[in-house]
Tab-separated table of C-alpha atoms in Angstrom:
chain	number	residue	atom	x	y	z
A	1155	UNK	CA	0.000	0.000	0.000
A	1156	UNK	CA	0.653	3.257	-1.062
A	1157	UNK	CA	1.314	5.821	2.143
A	1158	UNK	CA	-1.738	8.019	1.293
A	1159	UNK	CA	-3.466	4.447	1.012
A	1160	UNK	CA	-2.774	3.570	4.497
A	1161	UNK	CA	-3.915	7.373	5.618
A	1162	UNK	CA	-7.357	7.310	4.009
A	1163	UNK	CA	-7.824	3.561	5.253
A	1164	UNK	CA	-7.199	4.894	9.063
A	1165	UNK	CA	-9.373	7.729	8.093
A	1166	UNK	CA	-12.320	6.236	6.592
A	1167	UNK	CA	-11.810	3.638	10.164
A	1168	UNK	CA	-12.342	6.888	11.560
A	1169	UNK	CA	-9.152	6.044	13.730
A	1170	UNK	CA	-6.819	8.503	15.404
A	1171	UNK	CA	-3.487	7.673	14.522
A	1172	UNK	CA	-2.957	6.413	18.327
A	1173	UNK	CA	-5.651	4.071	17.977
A	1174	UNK	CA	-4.770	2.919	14.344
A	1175	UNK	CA	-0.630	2.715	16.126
A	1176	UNK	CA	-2.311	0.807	19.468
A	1177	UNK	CA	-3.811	-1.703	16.771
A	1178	UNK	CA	-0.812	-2.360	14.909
A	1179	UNK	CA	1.397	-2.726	18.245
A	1180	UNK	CA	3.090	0.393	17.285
A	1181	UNK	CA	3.402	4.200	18.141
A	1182	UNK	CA	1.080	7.343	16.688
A	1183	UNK	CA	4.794	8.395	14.885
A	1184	UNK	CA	5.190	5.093	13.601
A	1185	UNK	CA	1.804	5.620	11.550
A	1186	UNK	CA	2.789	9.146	10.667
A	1187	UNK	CA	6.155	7.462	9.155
A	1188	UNK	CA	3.945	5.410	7.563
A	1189	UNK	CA	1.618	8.213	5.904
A	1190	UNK	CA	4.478	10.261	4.940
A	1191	UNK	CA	6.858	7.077	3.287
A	1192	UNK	CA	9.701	8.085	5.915
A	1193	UNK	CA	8.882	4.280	6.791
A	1194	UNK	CA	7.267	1.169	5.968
A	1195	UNK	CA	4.750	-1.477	7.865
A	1196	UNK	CA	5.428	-5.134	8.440
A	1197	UNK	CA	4.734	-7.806	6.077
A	1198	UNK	CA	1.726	-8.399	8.739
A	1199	UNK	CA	0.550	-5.434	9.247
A	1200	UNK	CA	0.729	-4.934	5.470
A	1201	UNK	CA	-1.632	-7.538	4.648
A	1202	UNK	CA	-3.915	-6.996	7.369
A	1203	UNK	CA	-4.337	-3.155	6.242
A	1204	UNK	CA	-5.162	-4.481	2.803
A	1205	UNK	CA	-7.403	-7.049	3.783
A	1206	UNK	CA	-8.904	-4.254	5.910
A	1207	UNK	CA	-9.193	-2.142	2.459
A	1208	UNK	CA	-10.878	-5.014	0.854
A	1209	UNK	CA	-13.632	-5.955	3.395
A	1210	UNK	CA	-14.398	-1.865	4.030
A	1211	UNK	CA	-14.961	-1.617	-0.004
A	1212	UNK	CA	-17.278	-4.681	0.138
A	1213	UNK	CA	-18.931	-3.144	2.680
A	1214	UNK	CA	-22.330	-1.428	1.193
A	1215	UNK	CA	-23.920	1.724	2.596
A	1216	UNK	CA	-22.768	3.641	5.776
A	1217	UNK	CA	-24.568	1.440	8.200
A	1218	UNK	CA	-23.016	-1.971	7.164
A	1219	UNK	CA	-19.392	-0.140	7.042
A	1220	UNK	CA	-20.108	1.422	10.972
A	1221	UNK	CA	-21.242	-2.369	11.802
A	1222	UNK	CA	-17.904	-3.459	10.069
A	1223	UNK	CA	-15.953	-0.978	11.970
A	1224	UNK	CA	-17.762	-1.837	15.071
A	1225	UNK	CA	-16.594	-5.529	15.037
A	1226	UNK	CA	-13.134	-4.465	14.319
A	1227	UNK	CA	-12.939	-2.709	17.122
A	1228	UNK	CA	-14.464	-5.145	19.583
A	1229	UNK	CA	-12.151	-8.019	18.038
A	1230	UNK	CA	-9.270	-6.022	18.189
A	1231	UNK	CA	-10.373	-4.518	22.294
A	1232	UNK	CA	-10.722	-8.281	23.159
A	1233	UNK	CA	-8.225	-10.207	21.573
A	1234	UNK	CA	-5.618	-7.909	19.637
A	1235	UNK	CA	-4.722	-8.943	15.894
A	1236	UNK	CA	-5.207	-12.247	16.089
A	1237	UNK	CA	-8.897	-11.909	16.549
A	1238	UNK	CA	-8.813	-9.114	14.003
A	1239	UNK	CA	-7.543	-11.794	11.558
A	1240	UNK	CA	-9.887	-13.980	12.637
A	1241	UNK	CA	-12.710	-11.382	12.189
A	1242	UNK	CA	-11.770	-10.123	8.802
A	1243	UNK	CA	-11.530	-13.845	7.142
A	1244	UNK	CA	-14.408	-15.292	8.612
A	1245	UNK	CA	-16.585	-12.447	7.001
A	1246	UNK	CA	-19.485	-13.624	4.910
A	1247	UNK	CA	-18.563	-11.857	1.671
């Protein structure tokens, strides 16, 4: 992804970059280094902001992408990015 990818996928999340950083296991500047190109994500953390991308664009109308974001959040809150993995491919398409 693209850096102004990654910044319009934490903004249409409607994540603060300390959220989107707390997500990822890494700091607010590290997603700021990511937005600008001073720095790139993980492999990981690479494919789970594209998967992200992908099941956000499948999503249709704003209240089935607020019910996506919704479950991200409570996947991520109780069980970090492994349950965010788990929640994104075990999506009914």
């Amino acid at each position: 992804m693209e850096p102004e990818e990654i910044r319009q996928l934490r903004k249409r999340l409607g994540w603060s970059l300390a959220d989107f950083g707390r997500y990822f296991s890494v700091t607010p500047q590290a997603v700021l280094k990511w937005e600008k190109g001073t720095a790139q994500p993980n492999d990981f953390a690479l494919a789970t902001m594209i998967q992200l991308r992908a099941r956000l664009e499948t999503a249709v109308g704003k209240q089935q992408k607020q019910q996506f974001i919704n479950g991200l959040k409570k996947a991520l809150l109780t069980g970090g990015i492994v349950a965010l993995l788990a929640y994104l491919f075990n999506q009914d398409k």
